[in-house]
PDB file of C-alpha atoms in Angstrom:
ATOM      1  CA  UNK I 242       8.176  15.151  17.727  1.00 90.00           C
ATOM      2  CA  UNK I 243       7.649  17.593  14.878  1.00 94.00           C
ATOM      3  CA  UNK I 244       8.199  16.817  11.206  1.00 95.00           C
ATOM      4  CA  UNK I 245       7.287  18.285   7.845  1.00 95.00           C
ATOM      5  CA  UNK I 246       7.252  17.021   4.269  1.00 95.00           C
ATOM      6  CA  UNK I 247       6.726  18.984   1.086  1.00 96.00           C
ATOM      7  CA  UNK I 248       6.449  18.476  -2.653  1.00 96.00           C
ATOM      8  CA  UNK I 249       6.432  20.751  -5.691  1.00 97.00           C
ATOM      9  CA  UNK I 250       5.500  19.275  -9.075  1.00 96.00           C
ATOM     10  CA  UNK I 251       4.957  20.696 -12.556  1.00 96.00           C
ATOM     11  CA  UNK I 252       2.578  18.747 -14.837  1.00 95.00           C
ATOM     12  CA  UNK I 253       2.750  19.254 -18.593  1.00 93.00           C
ATOM     13  CA  UNK I 254       1.138  17.491 -21.543  1.00 88.00           C
ATOM     14  CA  UNK I 255      -0.003  18.218 -25.076  1.00 85.00           C
ATOM     15  CA  UNK I 256      -3.724  18.558 -24.245  1.00 86.00           C
ATOM     16  CA  UNK I 257      -5.815  19.089 -21.149  1.00 89.00           C
ATOM     17  CA  UNK I 258      -5.236  20.792 -17.831  1.00 94.00           C
ATOM     18  CA  UNK I 259      -1.604  21.511 -16.949  1.00 95.00           C
ATOM     19  CA  UNK I 260      -0.006  23.394 -14.115  1.00 94.00           C
ATOM     20  CA  UNK I 261       1.870  23.231 -10.829  1.00 96.00           C
ATOM     21  CA  UNK I 262       1.002  21.629  -7.515  1.00 97.00           C
ATOM     22  CA  UNK I 263       2.483  22.412  -4.111  1.00 97.00           C
ATOM     23  CA  UNK I 264       1.827  20.066  -1.204  1.00 97.00           C
ATOM     24  CA  UNK I 265       2.909  20.528   2.409  1.00 97.00           C
ATOM     25  CA  UNK I 266       2.180  18.338   5.422  1.00 97.00           C
ATOM     26  CA  UNK I 267       3.190  19.028   9.004  1.00 97.00           C
ATOM     27  CA  UNK I 268       3.045  16.304  11.664  1.00 97.00           C
ATOM     28  CA  UNK I 269       3.053  16.147  15.443  1.00 97.00           C
ATOM     29  CA  UNK I 270       3.755  12.678  16.855  1.00 96.00           C
ATOM     30  CA  UNK I 271       4.243  11.358  20.362  1.00 94.00           C
ATOM     31  CA  UNK I 272       5.827   7.898  20.051  1.00 93.00           C
ATOM     32  CA  UNK I 273       5.540   5.607  23.057  1.00 93.00           C
ATOM     33  CA  UNK I 274       7.675   2.493  22.674  1.00 91.00           C
ATOM     34  CA  UNK I 275       8.761  -0.280  24.992  1.00 87.00           C
ATOM     35  CA  UNK I 276       9.461  -3.988  25.101  1.00 80.00           C
ATOM     36  CA  UNK I 277       5.744  -4.950  25.383  1.00 91.00           C
ATOM     37  CA  UNK I 278       4.666  -2.880  22.376  1.00 93.00           C
ATOM     38  CA  UNK I 279       4.137   0.615  21.045  1.00 95.00           C
ATOM     39  CA  UNK I 280       1.610   3.429  20.659  1.00 96.00           C
ATOM     40  CA  UNK I 281       2.016   6.181  18.084  1.00 97.00           C
ATOM     41  CA  UNK I 282      -0.554   9.006  18.089  1.00 97.00           C
ATOM     42  CA  UNK I 283      -0.130  11.383  15.165  1.00 97.00           C
ATOM     43  CA  UNK I 284      -1.834  14.655  14.265  1.00 98.00           C
ATOM     44  CA  UNK I 285      -1.203  16.167  10.836  1.00 97.00           C
ATOM     45  CA  UNK I 286      -2.280  19.170   8.809  1.00 97.00           C
ATOM     46  CA  UNK I 287      -2.037  19.022   5.017  1.00 97.00           C
ATOM     47  CA  UNK I 288      -2.337  21.881   2.538  1.00 97.00           C
ATOM     48  CA  UNK I 289      -2.280  21.531  -1.247  1.00 97.00           C
ATOM     49  CA  UNK I 290      -2.181  24.491  -3.624  1.00 97.00           C
ATOM     50  CA  UNK I 291      -2.609  24.444  -7.433  1.00 96.00           C
ATOM     51  CA  UNK I 292      -1.704  26.894 -10.193  1.00 95.00           C
ATOM     52  CA  UNK I 293      -3.612  25.651 -13.258  1.00 94.00           C
ATOM     53  CA  UNK I 294      -3.644  26.434 -16.978  1.00 91.00           C
ATOM     54  CA  UNK I 295      -6.095  25.277 -19.677  1.00 91.00           C
ATOM     55  CA  UNK I 296      -8.639  24.633 -16.928  1.00 90.00           C
ATOM     56  CA  UNK I 297     -12.297  25.640 -16.601  1.00 89.00           C
ATOM     57  CA  UNK I 298     -11.132  29.138 -15.666  1.00 88.00           C
ATOM     58  CA  UNK I 299     -10.214  29.685 -19.344  1.00 89.00           C
ATOM     59  CA  UNK I 300     -13.899  29.580 -20.355  1.00 88.00           C
ATOM     60  CA  UNK I 301     -15.516  30.516 -17.035  1.00 88.00           C
ATOM     61  CA  UNK I 302     -13.677  33.343 -15.238  1.00 88.00           C
ATOM     62  CA  UNK I 303     -15.652  32.596 -12.063  1.00 87.00           C
ATOM     63  CA  UNK I 304     -13.892  29.212 -11.791  1.00 88.00           C
ATOM     64  CA  UNK I 305     -10.824  29.126  -9.570  1.00 90.00           C
ATOM     65  CA  UNK I 306      -7.512  28.865 -11.439  1.00 90.00           C
ATOM     66  CA  UNK I 307      -5.660  28.440  -8.135  1.00 94.00           C
ATOM     67  CA  UNK I 308      -7.733  25.991  -6.085  1.00 95.00           C
ATOM     68  CA  UNK I 309      -6.485  24.642  -2.777  1.00 96.00           C
ATOM     69  CA  UNK I 310      -7.311  21.980  -0.208  1.00 96.00           C
ATOM     70  CA  UNK I 311      -6.581  21.986   3.522  1.00 97.00           C
ATOM     71  CA  UNK I 312      -7.508  19.314   6.025  1.00 96.00           C
ATOM     72  CA  UNK I 313      -6.369  17.724   9.303  1.00 97.00           C
ATOM     73  CA  UNK I 314      -5.550  14.024   9.755  1.00 97.00           C
ATOM     74  CA  UNK I 315      -5.403  11.943  12.910  1.00 98.00           C
ATOM     75  CA  UNK I 316      -4.072   8.426  13.299  1.00 98.00           C
ATOM     76  CA  UNK I 317      -3.316   6.143  16.234  1.00 98.00           C
ATOM     77  CA  UNK I 318      -1.072   3.164  15.563  1.00 97.00           C
ATOM     78  CA  UNK I 319      -0.666   0.627  18.374  1.00 97.00           C
ATOM     79  CA  UNK I 320       0.587  -2.898  18.848  1.00 97.00           C
ATOM     80  CA  UNK I 321       1.763  -5.508  21.328  1.00 97.00           C
ATOM     81  CA  UNK I 322       4.641  -7.966  20.978  1.00 95.00           C
ATOM     82  CA  UNK I 323       4.515 -11.374  22.659  1.00 95.00           C
ATOM     83  CA  UNK I 324       7.568 -13.640  22.471  1.00 94.00           C
ATOM     84  CA  UNK I 325       8.359 -17.260  23.187  1.00 92.00           C
ATOM     85  CA  UNK I 326      11.422 -19.424  22.853  1.00 90.00           C
ATOM     86  CA  UNK I 327      11.271 -22.328  20.395  1.00 87.00           C
ATOM     87  CA  UNK I 328      12.795 -25.745  20.969  1.00 80.00           C
ATOM     88  CA  UNK I 329      12.962 -28.654  18.563  1.00 75.00           C
ATOM     89  CA  UNK I 330      12.773 -26.446  15.452  1.00 72.00           C
ATOM     90  CA  UNK I 331      15.653 -26.561  13.016  1.00 72.00           C
ATOM     91  CA  UNK I 332      17.450 -23.206  13.237  1.00 75.00           C
ATOM     92  CA  UNK I 333      14.393 -21.471  14.737  1.00 76.00           C
ATOM     93  CA  UNK I 334      15.028 -19.837  18.081  1.00 87.00           C
ATOM     94  CA  UNK I 335      12.287 -17.289  18.882  1.00 92.00           C
ATOM     95  CA  UNK I 336       8.719 -16.568  17.756  1.00 94.00           C
ATOM     96  CA  UNK I 337       6.647 -13.423  18.178  1.00 96.00           C
ATOM     97  CA  UNK I 338       2.904 -12.811  18.106  1.00 97.00           C
ATOM     98  CA  UNK I 339       2.021  -9.206  17.261  1.00 97.00           C
ATOM     99  CA  UNK I 340      -1.568  -7.889  17.353  1.00 98.00           C
ATOM    100  CA  UNK I 341      -1.877  -4.393  15.867  1.00 98.00           C
ATOM    101  CA  UNK I 342      -4.611  -1.758  15.679  1.00 98.00           C
ATOM    102  CA  UNK I 343      -4.478   1.302  13.425  1.00 98.00           C
ATOM    103  CA  UNK I 344      -7.195   3.947  13.693  1.00 98.00           C
ATOM    104  CA  UNK I 345      -7.470   6.673  11.055  1.00 98.00           C
ATOM    105  CA  UNK I 346      -9.716   9.729  10.936  1.00 98.00           C
ATOM    106  CA  UNK I 347      -9.744  12.175   8.006  1.00 98.00           C
ATOM    107  CA  UNK I 348     -12.687  14.562   7.539  1.00 97.00           C
ATOM    108  CA  UNK I 349     -14.350  14.828   4.163  1.00 96.00           C
ATOM    109  CA  UNK I 350     -13.274  17.682   1.894  1.00 94.00           C
ATOM    110  CA  UNK I 351     -14.898  18.216  -1.505  1.00 93.00           C
ATOM    111  CA  UNK I 352     -12.123  17.640  -4.066  1.00 94.00           C
ATOM    112  CA  UNK I 353     -13.928  17.060  -7.363  1.00 92.00           C
ATOM    113  CA  UNK I 354     -13.551  20.769  -8.199  1.00 92.00           C
ATOM    114  CA  UNK I 355      -9.780  20.954  -7.677  1.00 95.00           C
ATOM    115  CA  UNK I 356      -8.863  20.143 -11.286  1.00 95.00           C
ATOM    116  CA  UNK I 357     -11.633  20.759 -13.847  1.00 94.00           C
ATOM    117  CA  UNK I 358     -10.994  20.927 -17.590  1.00 93.00           C
ATOM    118  CA  UNK I 359     -12.532  23.357 -20.075  1.00 91.00           C
ATOM    119  CA  UNK I 360     -15.498  20.999 -20.642  1.00 90.00           C
ATOM    120  CA  UNK I 361     -16.364  20.955 -16.951  1.00 91.00           C
ATOM    121  CA  UNK I 362     -15.055  17.435 -16.303  1.00 93.00           C
ATOM    122  CA  UNK I 363     -13.175  16.662 -13.091  1.00 93.00           C
ATOM    123  CA  UNK I 364      -9.610  15.404 -13.670  1.00 94.00           C
ATOM    124  CA  UNK I 365      -6.599  14.236 -11.686  1.00 95.00           C
ATOM    125  CA  UNK I 366      -2.896  14.483 -12.427  1.00 95.00           C
ATOM    126  CA  UNK I 367      -1.521  11.416 -10.642  1.00 93.00           C
ATOM    127  CA  UNK I 368      -4.060   9.949  -8.209  1.00 95.00           C
ATOM    128  CA  UNK I 369      -5.242   6.362  -8.546  1.00 95.00           C
ATOM    129  CA  UNK I 370      -6.502   3.491  -6.420  1.00 92.00           C
ATOM    130  CA  UNK I 371      -3.749   0.967  -5.642  1.00 90.00           C
ATOM    131  CA  UNK I 372      -4.374  -2.736  -5.465  1.00 85.00           C
ATOM    132  CA  UNK I 373      -5.453  -3.674  -1.964  1.00 84.00           C
ATOM    133  CA  UNK I 374      -2.499  -5.191  -0.142  1.00 88.00           C
ATOM    134  CA  UNK I 375      -1.381  -5.859   3.408  1.00 91.00           C
ATOM    135  CA  UNK I 376       0.467  -2.538   3.560  1.00 90.00           C
ATOM    136  CA  UNK I 377      -2.788  -0.700   2.772  1.00 91.00           C
ATOM    137  CA  UNK I 378      -4.017  -1.538   6.264  1.00 95.00           C
ATOM    138  CA  UNK I 379      -1.691   1.097   7.734  1.00 96.00           C
ATOM    139  CA  UNK I 380      -1.740   3.873   5.116  1.00 94.00           C
ATOM    140  CA  UNK I 381      -3.069   7.375   5.814  1.00 95.00           C
ATOM    141  CA  UNK I 382      -4.441   7.817   2.292  1.00 96.00           C
ATOM    142  CA  UNK I 383      -6.241   5.108   0.345  1.00 94.00           C
ATOM    143  CA  UNK I 384      -5.259   6.841  -2.927  1.00 96.00           C
ATOM    144  CA  UNK I 385      -1.923   6.981  -4.706  1.00 94.00           C
ATOM    145  CA  UNK I 386      -0.784  10.475  -5.592  1.00 94.00           C
ATOM    146  CA  UNK I 387      -1.808  13.805  -4.077  1.00 95.00           C
ATOM    147  CA  UNK I 388      -4.888  14.972  -5.999  1.00 96.00           C
ATOM    148  CA  UNK I 389      -7.168  13.003  -3.688  1.00 96.00           C
ATOM    149  CA  UNK I 390      -6.961  12.570   0.073  1.00 97.00           C
ATOM    150  CA  UNK I 391      -9.540  10.007   1.122  1.00 96.00           C
ATOM    151  CA  UNK I 392     -11.987  10.718   3.933  1.00 97.00           C
ATOM    152  CA  UNK I 393     -11.729   8.071   6.636  1.00 97.00           C
ATOM    153  CA  UNK I 394     -13.165   6.886   9.908  1.00 98.00           C
ATOM    154  CA  UNK I 395     -11.809   3.366  10.118  1.00 98.00           C
ATOM    155  CA  UNK I 396      -9.969   0.794  12.176  1.00 98.00           C
ATOM    156  CA  UNK I 397      -7.435  -1.659  10.748  1.00 98.00           C
ATOM    157  CA  UNK I 398      -6.886  -4.875  12.699  1.00 98.00           C
ATOM    158  CA  UNK I 399      -3.988  -7.220  12.042  1.00 98.00           C
ATOM    159  CA  UNK I 400      -2.218 -10.167  13.619  1.00 98.00           C
ATOM    160  CA  UNK I 401       1.359 -11.041  12.638  1.00 97.00           C
ATOM    161  CA  UNK I 402       3.942 -13.577  13.680  1.00 97.00           C
ATOM    162  CA  UNK I 403       7.690 -13.760  13.080  1.00 96.00           C
ATOM    163  CA  UNK I 404      10.282 -16.474  13.590  1.00 93.00           C
ATOM    164  CA  UNK I 405      13.963 -15.624  14.199  1.00 92.00           C
ATOM    165  CA  UNK I 406      17.082 -17.742  14.386  1.00 88.00           C
ATOM    166  CA  UNK I 407      19.606 -17.573  17.234  1.00 85.00           C
ATOM    167  CA  UNK I 408      21.417 -14.663  15.550  1.00 85.00           C
ATOM    168  CA  UNK I 409      18.257 -12.579  15.237  1.00 86.00           C
ATOM    169  CA  UNK I 410      17.816 -13.130  11.488  1.00 89.00           C
ATOM    170  CA  UNK I 411      14.176 -13.246  10.419  1.00 92.00           C
ATOM    171  CA  UNK I 412      13.309 -16.655   8.976  1.00 92.00           C
ATOM    172  CA  UNK I 413       9.560 -16.260   8.496  1.00 94.00           C
ATOM    173  CA  UNK I 414       6.878 -13.600   8.778  1.00 96.00           C
ATOM    174  CA  UNK I 415       3.139 -14.008   8.317  1.00 97.00           C
ATOM    175  CA  UNK I 416       0.170 -11.731   8.845  1.00 97.00           C
ATOM    176  CA  UNK I 417      -3.583 -11.442   8.406  1.00 98.00           C
ATOM    177  CA  UNK I 418      -5.884  -8.441   8.740  1.00 97.00           C
ATOM    178  CA  UNK I 419      -8.755  -6.330   7.469  1.00 97.00           C
ATOM    179  CA  UNK I 420     -10.249  -2.822   7.749  1.00 97.00           C
ATOM    180  CA  UNK I 421     -13.519  -1.913   9.478  1.00 98.00           C
ATOM    181  CA  UNK I 422     -15.188   1.239   8.125  1.00 97.00           C
ATOM    182  CA  UNK I 423     -17.427   3.365  10.357  1.00 97.00           C
ATOM    183  CA  UNK I 424     -18.809   5.512   7.534  1.00 96.00           C
ATOM    184  CA  UNK I 425     -19.071   5.652   3.730  1.00 97.00           C
ATOM    185  CA  UNK I 426     -16.043   6.829   1.749  1.00 96.00           C
ATOM    186  CA  UNK I 427     -17.406   9.789  -0.213  1.00 96.00           C
ATOM    187  CA  UNK I 428     -14.187  11.142  -1.748  1.00 96.00           C
ATOM    188  CA  UNK I 429     -13.737   9.361  -5.076  1.00 95.00           C
ATOM    189  CA  UNK I 430     -11.802   9.499  -8.319  1.00 96.00           C
ATOM    190  CA  UNK I 431     -13.608  10.940 -11.376  1.00 94.00           C
ATOM    191  CA  UNK I 432     -16.321   8.571 -12.555  1.00 90.00           C
ATOM    192  CA  UNK I 433     -16.254   6.349  -9.473  1.00 93.00           C
ATOM    193  CA  UNK I 434     -19.068   5.857  -6.973  1.00 93.00           C
ATOM    194  CA  UNK I 435     -19.118   6.210  -3.195  1.00 95.00           C
ATOM    195  CA  UNK I 436     -17.789   3.198  -1.289  1.00 94.00           C
ATOM    196  CA  UNK I 437     -20.328   1.869   1.229  1.00 95.00           C
ATOM    197  CA  UNK I 438     -18.904  -1.466   2.370  1.00 95.00           C
ATOM    198  CA  UNK I 439     -18.394  -1.728   6.116  1.00 96.00           C
ATOM    199  CA  UNK I 440     -15.512  -4.220   5.946  1.00 96.00           C
ATOM    200  CA  UNK I 441     -12.617  -4.732   3.577  1.00 95.00           C
ATOM    201  CA  UNK I 442     -11.604  -8.081   2.164  1.00 95.00           C
ATOM    202  CA  UNK I 443      -9.331 -10.259   4.277  1.00 97.00           C
ATOM    203  CA  UNK I 444      -5.638  -9.749   3.500  1.00 97.00           C
ATOM    204  CA  UNK I 445      -2.883 -12.207   4.334  1.00 97.00           C
ATOM    205  CA  UNK I 446       0.831 -12.552   3.572  1.00 97.00           C
ATOM    206  CA  UNK I 447       3.604 -15.014   4.327  1.00 97.00           C
ATOM    207  CA  UNK I 448       7.320 -14.684   3.546  1.00 96.00           C
ATOM    208  CA  UNK I 449      10.189 -16.976   4.454  1.00 95.00           C
ATOM    209  CA  UNK I 450      13.942 -17.077   4.063  1.00 91.00           C
ATOM    210  CA  UNK I 451      15.167 -20.261   5.710  1.00 83.00           C
ATOM    211  CA  UNK I 452      18.430 -20.227   3.747  1.00 87.00           C
ATOM    212  CA  UNK I 453      20.684 -17.366   2.675  1.00 87.00           C
ATOM    213  CA  UNK I 454      20.022 -18.060  -1.021  1.00 93.00           C
ATOM    214  CA  UNK I 455      16.330 -18.991  -1.261  1.00 95.00           C
ATOM    215  CA  UNK I 456      13.202 -17.074  -0.332  1.00 96.00           C
ATOM    216  CA  UNK I 457       9.475 -17.653  -0.858  1.00 97.00           C
ATOM    217  CA  UNK I 458       6.421 -15.485  -0.457  1.00 96.00           C
ATOM    218  CA  UNK I 459       2.672 -15.527  -0.939  1.00 97.00           C
ATOM    219  CA  UNK I 460      -0.200 -13.093  -0.541  1.00 96.00           C
ATOM    220  CA  UNK I 461      -3.964 -13.395  -0.812  1.00 96.00           C
ATOM    221  CA  UNK I 462      -6.979 -11.092  -0.864  1.00 96.00           C
ATOM    222  CA  UNK I 463     -10.076 -13.030   0.196  1.00 96.00           C
ATOM    223  CA  UNK I 464     -13.549 -11.748  -0.726  1.00 95.00           C
ATOM    224  CA  UNK I 465     -15.658 -12.630   2.303  1.00 90.00           C
ATOM    225  CA  UNK I 466     -18.941 -11.809   0.533  1.00 89.00           C
ATOM    226  CA  UNK I 467     -18.445 -14.097  -2.474  1.00 91.00           C
ATOM    227  CA  UNK I 468     -16.179 -16.516  -0.581  1.00 92.00           C
ATOM    228  CA  UNK I 469     -13.693 -16.265  -3.454  1.00 94.00           C
ATOM    229  CA  UNK I 470     -10.035 -15.366  -3.815  1.00 95.00           C
ATOM    230  CA  UNK I 471      -9.953 -11.886  -5.322  1.00 94.00           C
ATOM    231  CA  UNK I 472      -6.171 -11.734  -5.875  1.00 95.00           C
ATOM    232  CA  UNK I 473      -3.182 -13.821  -4.988  1.00 96.00           C
ATOM    233  CA  UNK I 474       0.536 -14.115  -5.614  1.00 96.00           C
ATOM    234  CA  UNK I 475       3.200 -16.787  -5.181  1.00 96.00           C
ATOM    235  CA  UNK I 476       6.903 -16.162  -5.504  1.00 97.00           C
ATOM    236  CA  UNK I 477      10.040 -18.318  -5.266  1.00 97.00           C
ATOM    237  CA  UNK I 478      13.509 -16.787  -5.635  1.00 96.00           C
ATOM    238  CA  UNK I 479      17.039 -18.165  -5.665  1.00 96.00           C
ATOM    239  CA  UNK I 480      19.900 -15.674  -5.450  1.00 94.00           C
ATOM    240  CA  UNK I 481      23.429 -16.803  -4.830  1.00 91.00           C
ATOM    241  CA  UNK I 482      24.892 -13.416  -5.811  1.00 90.00           C
ATOM    242  CA  UNK I 483      23.892 -10.504  -8.113  1.00 87.00           C
ATOM    243  CA  UNK I 484      24.910 -12.522 -11.208  1.00 89.00           C
ATOM    244  CA  UNK I 485      23.117 -15.730 -10.200  1.00 93.00           C
ATOM    245  CA  UNK I 486      19.408 -15.140  -9.793  1.00 96.00           C
ATOM    246  CA  UNK I 487      16.420 -17.296 -10.708  1.00 96.00           C
ATOM    247  CA  UNK I 488      12.798 -16.428  -9.966  1.00 97.00           C
ATOM    248  CA  UNK I 489       9.394 -18.050 -10.536  1.00 97.00           C
ATOM    249  CA  UNK I 490       6.263 -16.037  -9.820  1.00 97.00           C
ATOM    250  CA  UNK I 491       2.516 -16.594 -10.158  1.00 97.00           C
ATOM    251  CA  UNK I 492      -0.167 -13.900 -10.073  1.00 95.00           C
ATOM    252  CA  UNK I 493      -3.934 -14.367  -9.978  1.00 95.00           C
ATOM    253  CA  UNK I 494      -6.625 -11.716 -10.364  1.00 94.00           C
ATOM    254  CA  UNK I 495     -10.188 -12.946 -10.333  1.00 91.00           C
ATOM    255  CA  UNK I 496     -11.856 -12.789 -13.775  1.00 88.00           C
ATOM    256  CA  UNK I 497      -8.908 -10.755 -15.083  1.00 89.00           C
ATOM    257  CA  UNK I 498      -5.748 -12.836 -15.427  1.00 91.00           C
ATOM    258  CA  UNK I 499      -3.610 -15.759 -14.384  1.00 94.00           C
ATOM    259  CA  UNK I 500       0.046 -15.031 -14.974  1.00 95.00           C
ATOM    260  CA  UNK I 501       3.253 -17.051 -14.688  1.00 96.00           C
ATOM    261  CA  UNK I 502       6.531 -15.133 -14.665  1.00 96.00           C
ATOM    262  CA  UNK I 503       9.899 -16.901 -14.968  1.00 97.00           C
ATOM    263  CA  UNK I 504      13.085 -14.831 -15.045  1.00 97.00           C
ATOM    264  CA  UNK I 505      16.767 -15.216 -14.340  1.00 96.00           C
ATOM    265  CA  UNK I 506      20.359 -14.229 -14.917  1.00 96.00           C
ATOM    266  CA  UNK I 507      23.307 -16.652 -14.900  1.00 94.00           C
ATOM    267  CA  UNK I 508      26.971 -16.322 -15.935  1.00 93.00           C
ATOM    268  CA  UNK I 509      28.091 -18.529 -18.820  1.00 90.00           C
ATOM    269  CA  UNK I 510      31.606 -17.053 -19.129  1.00 87.00           C
ATOM    270  CA  UNK I 511      33.756 -14.527 -17.325  1.00 83.00           C
ATOM    271  CA  UNK I 512      32.248 -11.616 -19.284  1.00 87.00           C
ATOM    272  CA  UNK I 513      29.012 -13.148 -20.502  1.00 92.00           C
ATOM    273  CA  UNK I 514      25.683 -13.526 -18.688  1.00 93.00           C
ATOM    274  CA  UNK I 515      22.599 -15.362 -19.854  1.00 95.00           C
ATOM    275  CA  UNK I 516      19.510 -13.253 -19.157  1.00 96.00           C
ATOM    276  CA  UNK I 517      15.963 -14.346 -19.877  1.00 96.00           C
ATOM    277  CA  UNK I 518      12.340 -13.884 -18.974  1.00 95.00           C
ATOM    278  CA  UNK I 519       9.109 -15.662 -19.900  1.00 95.00           C
ATOM    279  CA  UNK I 520       5.755 -14.101 -19.073  1.00 93.00           C
ATOM    280  CA  UNK I 521       2.625 -16.110 -19.841  1.00 93.00           C
ATOM    281  CA  UNK I 522      -0.850 -14.739 -19.214  1.00 91.00           C
ATOM    282  CA  UNK I 523      -4.237 -16.448 -19.378  1.00 83.00           C
ATOM    283  CA  UNK I 524      -7.722 -15.232 -18.571  1.00 75.00           C
TER     284      UNK I 524
END
């Protein structure tokens, strides 16, 4: 299976490097799927081209005003699905157990010289490091944005379970996993150091929707070195229809914040809705 994705962006601001960026990625995949599981090998080639203004080239003509980056990517996503019938559970009918492995290899490419301002400092337009979450286990790039493509030689391992009712509606899903790194991550954002850890934190999620109106969810990032919770969230939501919604959320970030978020919308008359939100943060 062949596919291709492209992007063209123009960045503008009052001061600093501005310009255009063109990004193109072609993919070759060979999906193998069946009732017992799946295997998805994928080979990609990515090319990014810049056309910069107010960059180092303005003061040093030897600097490249049109830098580019090209690199291959390889990933292998695989998983098994085990099922069993449930008896004696209210509304629950079937449970799955789903081990999953995701291998990613991306060679290192020097990227600090792609965007350099007139003072010689490396910059980025839109790249950043996202908060580590369960979805990060299966991403091809550990950075947000396009200015950095992270080098990788790593294996993500995860174990999930799902519970369905007799109509096939998902009542509960839960998962746990982590990443094992086989080499240092040398591609960084400006000012950041090389990452040398051999294992990521443990990541776990659970989400349930046992009724059509109420849902709950929780996530946790567990620091195995310090034996501390690094981040965590709790969420409870009631939604009868788009005009009747009530939500309570809690967010924890170690040594940064504890946050309670209460929000809702409720009709008080045929043309009037009561809308409110309370956000309280403590450190």
